[in-house]
Amino acid sequence: METADENLIRIARERGLLPLIPLAAGEPSPDALGRAVAAAFGLRWVNPPEFTVPADWRVIVPHEFALEHGIMPLAAADGVTHVALADPGALEVIDRLAFAAGRPIVPALAPAAAIRRAIALCYGPGAADQADDSSGDHEPVPLEVADMSNAPALAVEEGRVTENDAPLILLVQSIIAEGIRRRASDIHFEPLERSFRVRHRVDGVLHAAEAPPQRLQAAIVSLLKIMADISIAEQRLPQDGRIRVQARGRTLDLRVSSLPTVHGESIVLRVLDQEHLKLGLPELGFWPDDQAEIERQIVAPDGIVLVTGPTGSGKTTSLYACLHYLNQSGRKIITVEDPVEYQISGINQVPVNAGIGLTFAAALRAMLRQAPNVVMIGEIRDRETTEIALNASLTGHLVFSTLHTNDAPSAVTRLVDLGAKPFLVAAALRASLAQRLVRRICPHCRRAHTPSARELSALGLPAARLTGAEFAHGAGCPACQGTGYRGQLGLFEIFLITDEIRSLVCDRAPAGRLRAQGRRDGGRTMREDGVRKVLAGLTTIEEVVAATVGDGL
C-alpha cells in the first residue's frame, strides 16, 4: 500500500493543511495530501505521473542534479517542458532549468518515490542506489571521474553515465579526468572570439588541451555551474562554487570560479588534492639547515611567522605544512581563510564571509576568545587585521599568516606601511619566509648536463662553486609529457629577527638595510637557495633564473 510522502506531510503540517486532509488508516491519503499541498503552491498534482524524456534532457540535466532536486520531465510540447517536482518548495530550480534548456519550464507536483524510480530508469541503475541515500544533510554531489592512468578513454562508473545517455557530461568528465591525470593544479575553460579553449596548468605552466567545439561553450559552462551549485541564471557577476570528485582512488575538491568576459563566462577549476596536506617540510624543498631553522621557529609559544610571495608561489601549502607539523591533541589550532581550501582534521577552520561582516579582523577577534594556542590568518591585508594579529602574538599566541611582498625583509616594512607600530613589529615578529616555486627535473628522464658559459654567467656562478656539481636536465618522456620536469619544489629565503634587526626595525630602517643585516647574520637569498638546488641536480639554471629575477647573489 502506498504511503504518504514524509516531506509533503511536513509541509502540510507547517501550513496547517493536515486537518483538511482525509485520513486513511490513521494517515493522510497520499492523493489527498498531494492535491492539498499542490494547491497551496499553485501547482498541479500528477499521480501516477507519465514521464516523457526529451532527447536533450540528459545533456542539460546531470543525473546528480535530478536526484538532488527530485525532478523529471512529464512532457514537452509547443516549446514548453512540463516537469514533475518532488519538493514544491524548490521552485527556484525551475528558473535554473529554464535558463539551461532555453525554454519555459512548467512544474507539477508528483510523488517523490515515482520520480526516484523514473530517474533510475532514465539514468541507469546506479541512480537508484543514490536516490535511497539522498536524505540527510546535503554535501557537494560527487562527479565521478574514473582513473585514466591505464585506460585509453574515460571509463565512467557503470550505470551512472554512458556515451549514449549523456555525451556532454561524458565530454566534461573526460576533460576533468585528463587534467587530473596530467597532474593539473588548474583547469581553464576560456571563451575566445572564434574558439572555446581548454588549458591545464601543470607545474605552474599552462598547456593547451584538446578544445571542445565552440557551439558547446554555453552548454559546458551551464553544466559546470550546475555541478558547482552556482546560479546558471547569473552571467554578469563572478561566482564561486565547489565540485567534489573521486579520481584515482582518492577524493579531490574542485574550487570553481566563474568570471564574465567579452566572449562569455570563463570557468577555472582549481584542483585541491587532500594528499597535499600530508606534505612535510622536506617535501616542500627545504634544505636540511633551513628546515631545522623553520622547525625551531614554529614551535615557539608565541610570536608571528609570515610567509611572503606572489600568488601561486605555494604560501598556503607552506602554512598547511607548518600546521600539520603542529597539529597535536595538546594544541588548539584555529584558522581563518578566504576561502577554506583544504579541510584539516583536528583543526578549527573559519571561512571569511564579508557579505555578513565576517571579515578577517572580525573572525580573528572572535577566535581569540576561543583560547587557541596557534592561529593561522589566510592573509594580512589591512590595518585592523595587522593590529589584532600583533596583539595576539604578544599575548601568548603563535600566529601564522601571509603577505604579498617580493622578499622576506620587505614583510617588516609592509607591516609598518599597514599601520603597525615599529616597536610592536620588532617585538612580535619571529621570522619571515619568502618563497618561489620552480619545476623539479623529471626523475624518469634525468640526464647529466654540462651548462654553457652563458648559463653559468646568468646564474652568477664562480668557478669555485662548480666542484662536485651535479648539473642535470630532463630529456623528456611520457611521465613528464615531454617537458623534462615533473613536480615542483620551493626556493626559500628565511629572514630571522635578531637583536640587530629589531634595533633597525624600531629605527624604521628601509628594506635594503634590513636585507644587508640579514645577510651579515648568515641569511641566504632565494637565488642562493636556488643555486644549491641547481648544483644538486634538483632543478635547472633556467628555472632558478626565471624565478629569482633581480635577486642577485
Coordinates of C-alpha atoms in Angstrom, one line a residue:
M1 CA 0.0 0.0 0.0
E2 CA 1.4 3.4 -1.0
T3 CA 2.3 5.6 2.0
A4 CA 2.2 9.4 2.1
D5 CA 5.4 11.3 1.4
E6 CA 7.1 12.4 4.6
N7 CA 8.3 15.7 3.1
L8 CA 4.7 16.5 2.0
I9 CA 3.4 15.7 5.4
R10 CA 5.9 18.1 7.0
I11 CA 4.9 20.8 4.5
A12 CA 1.2 20.2 5.1
R13 CA 1.8 20.4 8.9
E14 CA 3.7 23.6 8.6
R15 CA 0.9 25.2 6.5
G16 CA -1.9 23.9 8.7
L17 CA -3.3 21.7 6.0
L18 CA -3.5 18.4 7.9
P19 CA -6.9 19.0 9.5
L20 CA -8.4 19.5 6.0
I21 CA -7.0 16.2 4.5
P22 CA -9.0 13.0 4.8
L23 CA -7.3 10.2 6.8
A24 CA -6.9 6.6 5.6
A25 CA -6.0 4.0 8.2
G26 CA -5.0 6.8 10.5
E27 CA -2.7 8.5 7.9
P28 CA -3.3 11.2 5.3
S29 CA -4.4 9.8 1.9
P30 CA -1.4 10.1 -0.4
D31 CA -3.6 11.6 -3.2
A32 CA -5.4 13.9 -0.9
L33 CA -2.2 15.0 0.7
G34 CA -0.6 15.7 -2.7
R35 CA -3.6 17.6 -4.0
A36 CA -3.7 19.8 -0.9
V37 CA 0.0 20.6 -0.9
A38 CA 0.0 21.2 -4.7
A39 CA -3.0 23.6 -4.4
A40 CA -1.2 25.5 -1.6
F41 CA 1.7 26.1 -4.0
G42 CA -0.4 26.7 -7.1
L43 CA 0.8 23.5 -8.8
R44 CA -0.9 20.6 -10.5
W45 CA -0.8 17.2 -8.7
V46 CA 0.1 14.4 -11.0
N47 CA -0.3 10.8 -9.8
P48 CA 0.6 8.5 -11.4
P49 CA 3.0 10.6 -13.4
E50 CA 3.8 9.6 -17.0
F51 CA 7.3 10.6 -17.8
T52 CA 8.4 11.5 -21.3
V53 CA 12.1 12.4 -21.6
P54 CA 13.1 14.9 -24.3
A55 CA 16.1 14.0 -26.3
D56 CA 18.3 16.7 -24.8
W57 CA 17.2 16.2 -21.2
R58 CA 20.2 14.1 -20.0
V59 CA 22.5 16.5 -21.7
I60 CA 21.1 19.6 -19.9
V61 CA 20.3 17.9 -16.6
P62 CA 23.0 15.7 -15.0
H63 CA 21.5 12.8 -13.0
E64 CA 23.1 14.2 -9.8
F65 CA 21.1 17.4 -10.2
A66 CA 17.9 15.4 -11.0
L67 CA 18.4 13.3 -7.9
E68 CA 19.2 16.2 -5.6
H69 CA 16.2 18.2 -6.6
G70 CA 13.8 15.4 -7.4
I71 CA 12.9 16.4 -11.0
M72 CA 11.8 14.6 -14.1
P73 CA 10.1 15.7 -17.3
L74 CA 6.5 14.9 -17.9
A75 CA 6.0 16.1 -21.5
A76 CA 7.3 18.6 -24.0
A77 CA 5.1 20.4 -26.4
D78 CA 4.9 23.8 -28.2
G79 CA 8.4 24.8 -26.9
V80 CA 7.4 24.2 -23.2
T81 CA 8.6 21.4 -21.0
H82 CA 6.4 20.2 -18.1
V83 CA 8.4 18.9 -15.2
A84 CA 7.5 16.8 -12.2
L85 CA 8.8 18.1 -8.9
A86 CA 9.1 16.2 -5.6
D87 CA 9.6 19.3 -3.4
P88 CA 7.1 22.1 -4.1
G89 CA 9.4 24.5 -2.1
A90 CA 12.2 24.1 -4.6
L91 CA 10.7 26.3 -7.3
E92 CA 14.0 28.2 -7.9
V93 CA 15.3 25.1 -9.6
I94 CA 12.7 25.7 -12.3
D95 CA 14.4 29.0 -13.2
R96 CA 17.8 27.3 -13.4
L97 CA 16.3 24.7 -15.7
A98 CA 14.6 27.2 -17.9
F99 CA 17.8 29.0 -18.4
A100 CA 19.8 25.9 -19.1
A101 CA 17.2 24.5 -21.5
G102 CA 16.5 27.8 -23.2
R103 CA 12.7 27.3 -23.0
P104 CA 9.9 27.7 -20.4
I105 CA 9.5 25.0 -17.7
V106 CA 6.1 24.3 -16.2
P107 CA 6.3 22.5 -12.8
A108 CA 3.9 20.0 -11.4
L109 CA 3.9 18.1 -8.1
A110 CA 4.4 14.3 -8.2
P111 CA 5.2 11.5 -5.6
A112 CA 8.9 11.5 -4.7
A113 CA 9.1 7.7 -4.9
A114 CA 7.7 7.8 -8.5
I115 CA 10.3 10.4 -9.5
R116 CA 13.1 8.4 -8.0
R117 CA 12.0 5.3 -9.9
A118 CA 11.9 7.3 -13.1
I119 CA 15.4 8.7 -12.5
A120 CA 16.7 5.2 -12.1
L121 CA 15.2 4.1 -15.4
C122 CA 16.3 7.2 -17.2
Y123 CA 19.9 7.5 -16.0
G124 CA 20.7 3.8 -15.1
P125 CA 20.6 1.6 -12.1
G126 CA 23.3 3.4 -10.2
A127 CA 21.0 6.4 -9.8
A128 CA 18.5 4.2 -7.8
D129 CA 21.2 3.5 -5.1
Q130 CA 22.0 7.1 -4.8
A131 CA 18.3 8.0 -4.5
D132 CA 18.0 5.8 -1.4
D133 CA 20.9 7.7 0.2
S134 CA 19.8 11.2 -0.7
S135 CA 18.3 12.0 2.7
G136 CA 20.1 14.0 5.4
D137 CA 22.4 17.0 5.2
H138 CA 23.4 17.8 1.6
E139 CA 27.1 17.7 0.7
P140 CA 28.5 18.5 -2.8
V141 CA 27.4 15.7 -5.1
P142 CA 30.5 13.8 -6.3
L143 CA 31.2 14.0 -10.0
E144 CA 32.6 10.5 -10.5
V145 CA 35.8 10.7 -12.7
A146 CA 37.4 7.4 -13.4
D147 CA 41.1 6.5 -13.2
M148 CA 42.6 7.5 -16.5
S149 CA 46.1 6.1 -15.9
N150 CA 45.6 2.7 -17.6
A151 CA 42.7 3.4 -19.9
P152 CA 42.7 4.9 -23.4
A153 CA 39.3 6.5 -22.9
L154 CA 37.2 7.7 -19.9
A155 CA 35.6 4.7 -18.1
V156 CA 32.6 6.0 -16.2
E157 CA 31.1 4.1 -13.3
E158 CA 28.7 1.5 -14.6
G159 CA 25.1 2.7 -14.7
R160 CA 25.9 6.4 -13.9
V161 CA 26.5 7.8 -17.4
T162 CA 27.1 6.1 -20.7
E163 CA 28.2 7.5 -24.0
N164 CA 24.7 7.2 -25.4
D165 CA 23.0 8.7 -22.4
A166 CA 24.9 11.9 -21.8
P167 CA 27.6 12.8 -24.4
L168 CA 28.1 16.3 -23.0
I169 CA 28.6 15.1 -19.4
L170 CA 31.0 12.5 -20.7
L171 CA 32.9 15.2 -22.5
V172 CA 33.2 17.4 -19.5
Q173 CA 34.2 14.4 -17.3
S174 CA 36.9 13.4 -19.8
I175 CA 38.3 17.0 -19.8
I176 CA 38.4 16.9 -15.9
A177 CA 39.8 13.4 -15.8
E178 CA 42.5 14.3 -18.3
G179 CA 43.5 17.3 -16.3
I180 CA 43.8 15.2 -13.1
R181 CA 45.8 12.6 -15.0
R182 CA 48.2 15.2 -16.1
R183 CA 48.5 16.5 -12.5
A184 CA 47.0 19.9 -13.3
S185 CA 46.6 22.3 -10.5
D186 CA 44.0 24.3 -12.5
I187 CA 41.8 23.5 -15.5
H188 CA 40.8 26.6 -17.5
F189 CA 37.7 26.8 -19.8
E190 CA 38.3 30.1 -21.7
P191 CA 35.8 31.6 -24.3
L192 CA 37.6 33.3 -27.1
E193 CA 36.3 35.0 -30.2
R194 CA 36.4 32.0 -32.5
S195 CA 37.1 29.1 -30.2
F196 CA 36.5 27.7 -26.7
R197 CA 39.9 27.0 -25.3
V198 CA 40.8 24.5 -22.6
R199 CA 44.2 24.6 -20.8
H200 CA 45.8 22.7 -17.9
R201 CA 48.2 24.3 -15.5
V202 CA 50.9 21.7 -14.8
D203 CA 53.8 22.5 -12.5
G204 CA 52.9 26.2 -12.9
V205 CA 52.9 26.3 -16.7
L206 CA 49.7 26.3 -18.8
H207 CA 49.4 23.6 -21.5
A208 CA 46.8 23.5 -24.2
A209 CA 44.3 20.6 -24.1
E210 CA 42.0 19.3 -26.8
A211 CA 39.4 22.0 -27.3
P212 CA 35.6 21.1 -27.5
P213 CA 33.6 22.7 -30.3
Q214 CA 32.7 26.3 -29.7
R215 CA 29.0 25.5 -30.2
L216 CA 29.1 23.6 -26.9
Q217 CA 30.5 26.5 -24.9
A218 CA 27.2 27.6 -23.3
A219 CA 26.2 24.1 -22.5
I220 CA 29.5 23.2 -20.9
V221 CA 29.6 26.3 -18.8
S222 CA 26.0 25.7 -17.7
L223 CA 26.8 22.1 -16.8
L224 CA 29.9 23.1 -14.8
K225 CA 27.9 25.7 -12.9
I226 CA 25.1 23.2 -12.1
M227 CA 27.7 20.8 -10.8
A228 CA 29.2 23.5 -8.7
D229 CA 25.8 24.5 -7.3
I230 CA 26.1 28.1 -8.5
S231 CA 23.4 30.0 -10.4
I232 CA 23.3 29.4 -14.1
A233 CA 21.0 32.4 -14.5
E234 CA 23.6 34.9 -13.3
Q235 CA 26.1 35.7 -16.0
R236 CA 27.0 39.2 -15.1
L237 CA 28.8 38.7 -11.8
P238 CA 31.7 36.4 -10.8
Q239 CA 30.7 33.3 -8.7
D240 CA 32.4 30.6 -6.7
G241 CA 31.4 27.1 -6.0
R242 CA 32.8 23.6 -5.5
I243 CA 32.6 20.2 -7.1
R244 CA 33.8 17.0 -5.3
V245 CA 35.2 14.2 -7.5
Q246 CA 36.5 10.7 -7.0
A247 CA 39.6 10.2 -9.0
R248 CA 42.4 7.7 -8.9
G249 CA 41.3 6.2 -5.6
R250 CA 41.0 9.5 -3.7
T251 CA 38.7 12.4 -3.1
L252 CA 39.5 15.7 -4.8
D253 CA 37.7 19.1 -4.5
L254 CA 37.5 21.4 -7.5
R255 CA 37.1 25.0 -6.5
V256 CA 35.1 26.6 -9.3
S257 CA 35.4 30.2 -10.3
S258 CA 33.3 31.8 -13.0
L259 CA 34.2 35.2 -14.5
P260 CA 32.2 37.1 -17.1
T261 CA 34.3 38.1 -20.2
V262 CA 33.6 39.7 -23.5
H263 CA 33.0 36.4 -25.2
G264 CA 31.2 34.5 -22.4
E265 CA 32.0 33.2 -19.0
S266 CA 35.5 31.9 -18.2
I267 CA 35.5 28.9 -15.8
V268 CA 38.5 27.8 -13.8
L269 CA 38.6 24.7 -11.8
R270 CA 41.3 24.7 -9.0
V271 CA 42.2 21.1 -8.1
L272 CA 42.6 20.7 -4.4
D273 CA 44.2 17.4 -3.5
Q274 CA 43.9 16.4 0.1
E275 CA 47.2 14.5 -0.3
H276 CA 49.0 17.8 -0.3
L277 CA 48.0 18.1 3.4
K278 CA 50.4 15.3 4.2
L279 CA 53.4 17.1 2.8
G280 CA 56.0 17.7 5.3
L281 CA 58.7 20.4 5.2
P282 CA 61.2 18.2 3.4
E283 CA 58.7 17.5 0.6
L284 CA 58.4 21.3 0.0
G285 CA 62.0 21.5 -0.9
F286 CA 63.6 22.8 2.3
W287 CA 67.3 22.2 2.6
P288 CA 68.1 20.4 5.9
D289 CA 69.5 23.5 7.6
D290 CA 66.6 25.7 6.5
Q291 CA 64.1 23.0 7.7
A292 CA 65.8 22.8 11.1
E293 CA 65.5 26.6 11.4
I294 CA 61.9 26.7 10.4
E295 CA 61.0 23.9 12.9
R296 CA 62.7 25.9 15.7
Q297 CA 60.6 29.0 14.8
I298 CA 57.2 27.3 14.5
V299 CA 57.4 25.5 17.9
A300 CA 57.7 28.8 19.8
P301 CA 54.9 29.6 22.2
D302 CA 54.1 33.0 20.7
G303 CA 55.1 35.5 18.0
I304 CA 54.3 35.8 14.3
V305 CA 55.7 33.8 11.4
L306 CA 55.0 35.2 8.0
V307 CA 55.2 33.6 4.6
T308 CA 55.5 36.0 1.6
G309 CA 55.5 35.8 -2.1
P310 CA 53.2 36.4 -5.1
T311 CA 50.1 34.5 -5.9
G312 CA 50.8 30.9 -6.9
S313 CA 54.1 30.7 -5.0
G314 CA 53.0 28.0 -2.6
K315 CA 52.4 30.1 0.5
T316 CA 49.3 28.4 1.6
T317 CA 50.9 24.9 1.1
S318 CA 53.8 26.0 3.4
L319 CA 51.4 27.2 6.1
Y320 CA 49.5 24.0 5.9
A321 CA 52.7 22.0 6.3
C322 CA 53.6 24.0 9.4
L323 CA 50.1 23.4 10.8
H324 CA 50.4 19.7 10.0
Y325 CA 53.7 19.7 11.9
L326 CA 52.0 21.3 15.0
N327 CA 48.6 19.5 14.8
Q328 CA 48.7 17.5 18.0
S329 CA 45.9 16.8 20.6
G330 CA 47.6 19.1 23.1
R331 CA 47.3 22.2 20.9
K332 CA 44.2 24.1 19.8
I333 CA 44.6 25.5 16.3
I334 CA 42.2 27.9 14.6
T335 CA 42.4 29.2 11.1
V336 CA 40.6 32.0 9.3
E337 CA 40.8 31.7 5.5
D338 CA 39.2 33.1 2.3
P339 CA 38.2 30.6 1.2
V340 CA 39.0 27.4 3.2
E341 CA 40.8 25.4 0.5
Y342 CA 41.6 22.2 2.5
Q343 CA 39.7 20.8 5.4
I344 CA 42.2 19.5 8.0
S345 CA 41.1 17.0 10.7
G346 CA 41.6 18.3 14.2
I347 CA 41.8 22.0 13.2
N348 CA 39.0 24.6 13.6
Q349 CA 38.7 26.4 10.3
V350 CA 36.7 29.6 9.8
P351 CA 35.7 30.8 6.3
V352 CA 35.6 34.5 5.7
N353 CA 32.2 35.9 4.6
A354 CA 32.5 39.6 4.1
G355 CA 28.8 39.8 3.0
I356 CA 27.7 39.2 6.5
G357 CA 30.5 41.1 8.2
L358 CA 32.7 38.1 8.9
T359 CA 36.0 39.7 7.8
F360 CA 39.5 38.6 8.8
A361 CA 39.5 41.1 11.6
A362 CA 36.1 40.2 12.9
A363 CA 36.8 36.4 12.8
L364 CA 40.2 36.9 14.4
R365 CA 38.7 38.9 17.3
A366 CA 36.2 36.1 17.9
M367 CA 38.8 33.4 17.5
L368 CA 41.0 34.8 20.3
R369 CA 38.1 34.3 22.7
Q370 CA 38.3 30.6 21.9
A371 CA 41.7 30.4 23.7
P372 CA 43.7 28.9 20.8
N373 CA 47.4 28.1 21.0
V374 CA 48.0 28.6 17.3
V375 CA 46.2 31.0 14.9
M376 CA 46.5 31.0 11.2
I377 CA 45.3 34.0 9.2
G378 CA 44.9 33.5 5.5
E379 CA 46.3 36.9 4.7
I380 CA 47.1 40.2 6.5
R381 CA 45.7 42.8 4.2
D382 CA 44.6 45.8 6.3
R383 CA 45.5 47.8 9.4
E384 CA 42.8 46.3 11.7
T385 CA 43.9 42.7 11.0
T386 CA 47.6 43.7 11.4
E387 CA 47.0 45.2 14.8
I388 CA 44.9 42.3 16.1
A389 CA 47.5 39.8 14.8
L390 CA 50.3 41.6 16.5
N391 CA 48.5 41.9 19.8
A392 CA 47.5 38.2 19.7
S393 CA 51.2 37.3 19.2
L394 CA 52.2 39.4 22.2
T395 CA 49.6 37.8 24.4
G396 CA 50.7 34.2 24.2
H397 CA 49.5 33.0 20.7
L398 CA 51.6 31.7 17.9
V399 CA 50.3 33.4 14.7
F400 CA 50.9 32.3 11.1
S401 CA 49.9 34.4 8.1
T402 CA 50.9 35.5 4.6
L403 CA 51.8 38.8 2.9
H404 CA 52.2 39.8 -0.7
T405 CA 55.8 41.1 -0.8
N406 CA 58.7 40.2 -3.1
D407 CA 61.2 39.2 -0.4
A408 CA 61.3 38.3 3.2
P409 CA 62.8 41.6 4.7
S410 CA 60.0 43.6 3.0
A411 CA 57.5 41.9 5.3
V412 CA 58.7 44.2 8.0
T413 CA 58.2 47.4 6.1
R414 CA 54.9 46.1 4.7
L415 CA 53.5 45.7 8.3
V416 CA 54.7 49.2 9.1
D417 CA 53.0 50.5 5.9
L418 CA 49.8 48.9 7.1
G419 CA 49.9 51.0 10.2
A420 CA 51.7 48.8 12.7
K421 CA 54.0 50.5 15.2
P422 CA 57.6 49.5 14.6
F423 CA 58.3 48.6 18.2
L424 CA 55.3 46.2 18.1
V425 CA 56.6 44.6 14.9
A426 CA 60.1 44.2 16.4
A427 CA 58.7 42.6 19.5
A428 CA 56.2 40.2 17.8
L429 CA 57.8 39.1 14.5
R430 CA 59.9 36.0 14.8
A431 CA 60.7 35.2 11.2
S432 CA 59.5 35.8 7.6
L433 CA 59.8 33.3 4.9
A434 CA 59.8 34.3 1.2
Q435 CA 59.4 31.7 -1.5
R436 CA 59.0 30.9 -5.1
L437 CA 58.2 27.6 -6.9
V438 CA 60.4 26.1 -9.6
R439 CA 60.0 22.8 -11.5
R440 CA 61.8 19.7 -10.5
I441 CA 63.8 17.8 -13.1
C442 CA 61.8 14.6 -14.0
P443 CA 63.4 11.6 -12.3
H444 CA 62.5 9.3 -15.1
C445 CA 64.4 11.1 -17.9
R446 CA 67.0 12.9 -15.8
R447 CA 70.3 13.2 -17.6
A448 CA 73.7 14.8 -16.7
H449 CA 74.1 18.2 -18.3
T450 CA 77.1 20.4 -18.9
P451 CA 76.0 24.1 -18.7
S452 CA 77.2 26.6 -21.2
A453 CA 79.2 29.7 -20.2
R454 CA 76.2 31.8 -20.8
E455 CA 74.1 29.7 -18.4
L456 CA 76.7 29.9 -15.7
S457 CA 77.0 33.7 -16.2
A458 CA 73.2 34.1 -15.9
L459 CA 73.3 32.4 -12.5
G460 CA 76.4 34.3 -11.4
L461 CA 78.3 31.1 -10.5
P462 CA 82.0 31.4 -9.9
A463 CA 84.3 28.6 -11.0
A464 CA 85.0 27.7 -7.3
R465 CA 81.4 26.6 -6.9
L466 CA 81.5 24.1 -9.8
T467 CA 83.5 21.5 -8.0
G468 CA 81.3 18.4 -7.3
A469 CA 78.3 20.0 -9.0
E470 CA 75.7 17.6 -10.5
F471 CA 74.1 19.7 -13.2
A472 CA 71.2 17.9 -14.9
H473 CA 68.2 18.4 -17.1
G474 CA 65.2 16.3 -18.3
A475 CA 65.3 14.8 -21.7
G476 CA 61.5 14.5 -21.9
C477 CA 59.5 11.3 -21.5
P478 CA 55.8 10.2 -21.2
A479 CA 55.9 10.6 -17.4
C480 CA 56.6 14.3 -17.8
Q481 CA 54.7 14.7 -21.0
G482 CA 57.9 15.7 -22.8
T483 CA 58.6 18.7 -20.7
G484 CA 61.6 17.3 -18.8
Y485 CA 60.0 18.4 -15.5
R486 CA 57.8 16.6 -13.0
G487 CA 56.6 18.3 -9.8
Q488 CA 57.8 21.5 -8.1
L489 CA 59.9 22.5 -5.2
G490 CA 60.4 25.7 -3.3
L491 CA 63.2 28.3 -3.3
F492 CA 63.3 29.9 0.2
E493 CA 64.7 33.0 1.9
I494 CA 64.5 32.9 5.7
F495 CA 64.7 36.3 7.5
L496 CA 65.2 35.9 11.2
I497 CA 64.5 38.7 13.6
T498 CA 67.8 39.1 15.6
D499 CA 68.6 41.8 18.1
E500 CA 70.3 43.8 15.4
I501 CA 67.3 43.5 13.1
R502 CA 65.0 44.6 16.0
S503 CA 67.0 47.7 16.5
L504 CA 66.8 48.5 12.8
V505 CA 63.0 47.9 12.8
C506 CA 62.5 50.3 15.7
D507 CA 64.5 52.9 13.8
R508 CA 62.2 52.4 10.7
A509 CA 65.2 51.2 8.6
P510 CA 64.3 50.5 4.9
A511 CA 64.1 47.0 3.5
G512 CA 67.6 47.3 1.9
R513 CA 69.3 47.9 5.3
L514 CA 67.3 45.0 6.8
R515 CA 68.3 42.8 3.9
A516 CA 72.0 43.7 4.3
Q517 CA 71.9 43.0 8.1
G518 CA 70.1 39.7 7.4
R519 CA 73.0 38.7 5.1
R520 CA 75.5 39.6 7.8
D521 CA 73.6 37.4 10.2
G522 CA 74.0 34.4 7.9
G523 CA 70.9 34.6 5.8
R524 CA 70.6 33.5 2.2
T525 CA 68.6 34.9 -0.7
M526 CA 66.3 32.8 -2.8
R527 CA 68.8 32.9 -5.6
E528 CA 71.5 31.4 -3.3
D529 CA 69.0 28.7 -2.3
G530 CA 68.3 28.1 -5.9
V531 CA 72.0 27.7 -6.7
R532 CA 72.3 25.0 -4.1
K533 CA 69.4 23.1 -5.7
V534 CA 70.9 23.5 -9.2
L535 CA 74.3 22.2 -8.1
A536 CA 72.5 19.2 -6.5
G537 CA 70.7 18.4 -9.8
L538 CA 67.2 19.1 -8.5
T539 CA 66.3 21.8 -10.9
T540 CA 67.8 23.8 -13.8
I541 CA 69.5 27.1 -14.2
E542 CA 66.7 28.4 -16.4
E543 CA 64.1 27.7 -13.7
V544 CA 66.1 29.5 -10.9
V545 CA 67.0 32.5 -13.1
A546 CA 63.3 32.9 -14.1
A547 CA 62.0 32.7 -10.6
T548 CA 64.6 34.9 -8.9
V549 CA 65.0 37.8 -11.4
G550 CA 66.6 40.8 -9.6
D551 CA 67.7 38.6 -6.7
G552 CA 71.5 38.6 -7.1
L553 CA 74.0 36.7 -5.1

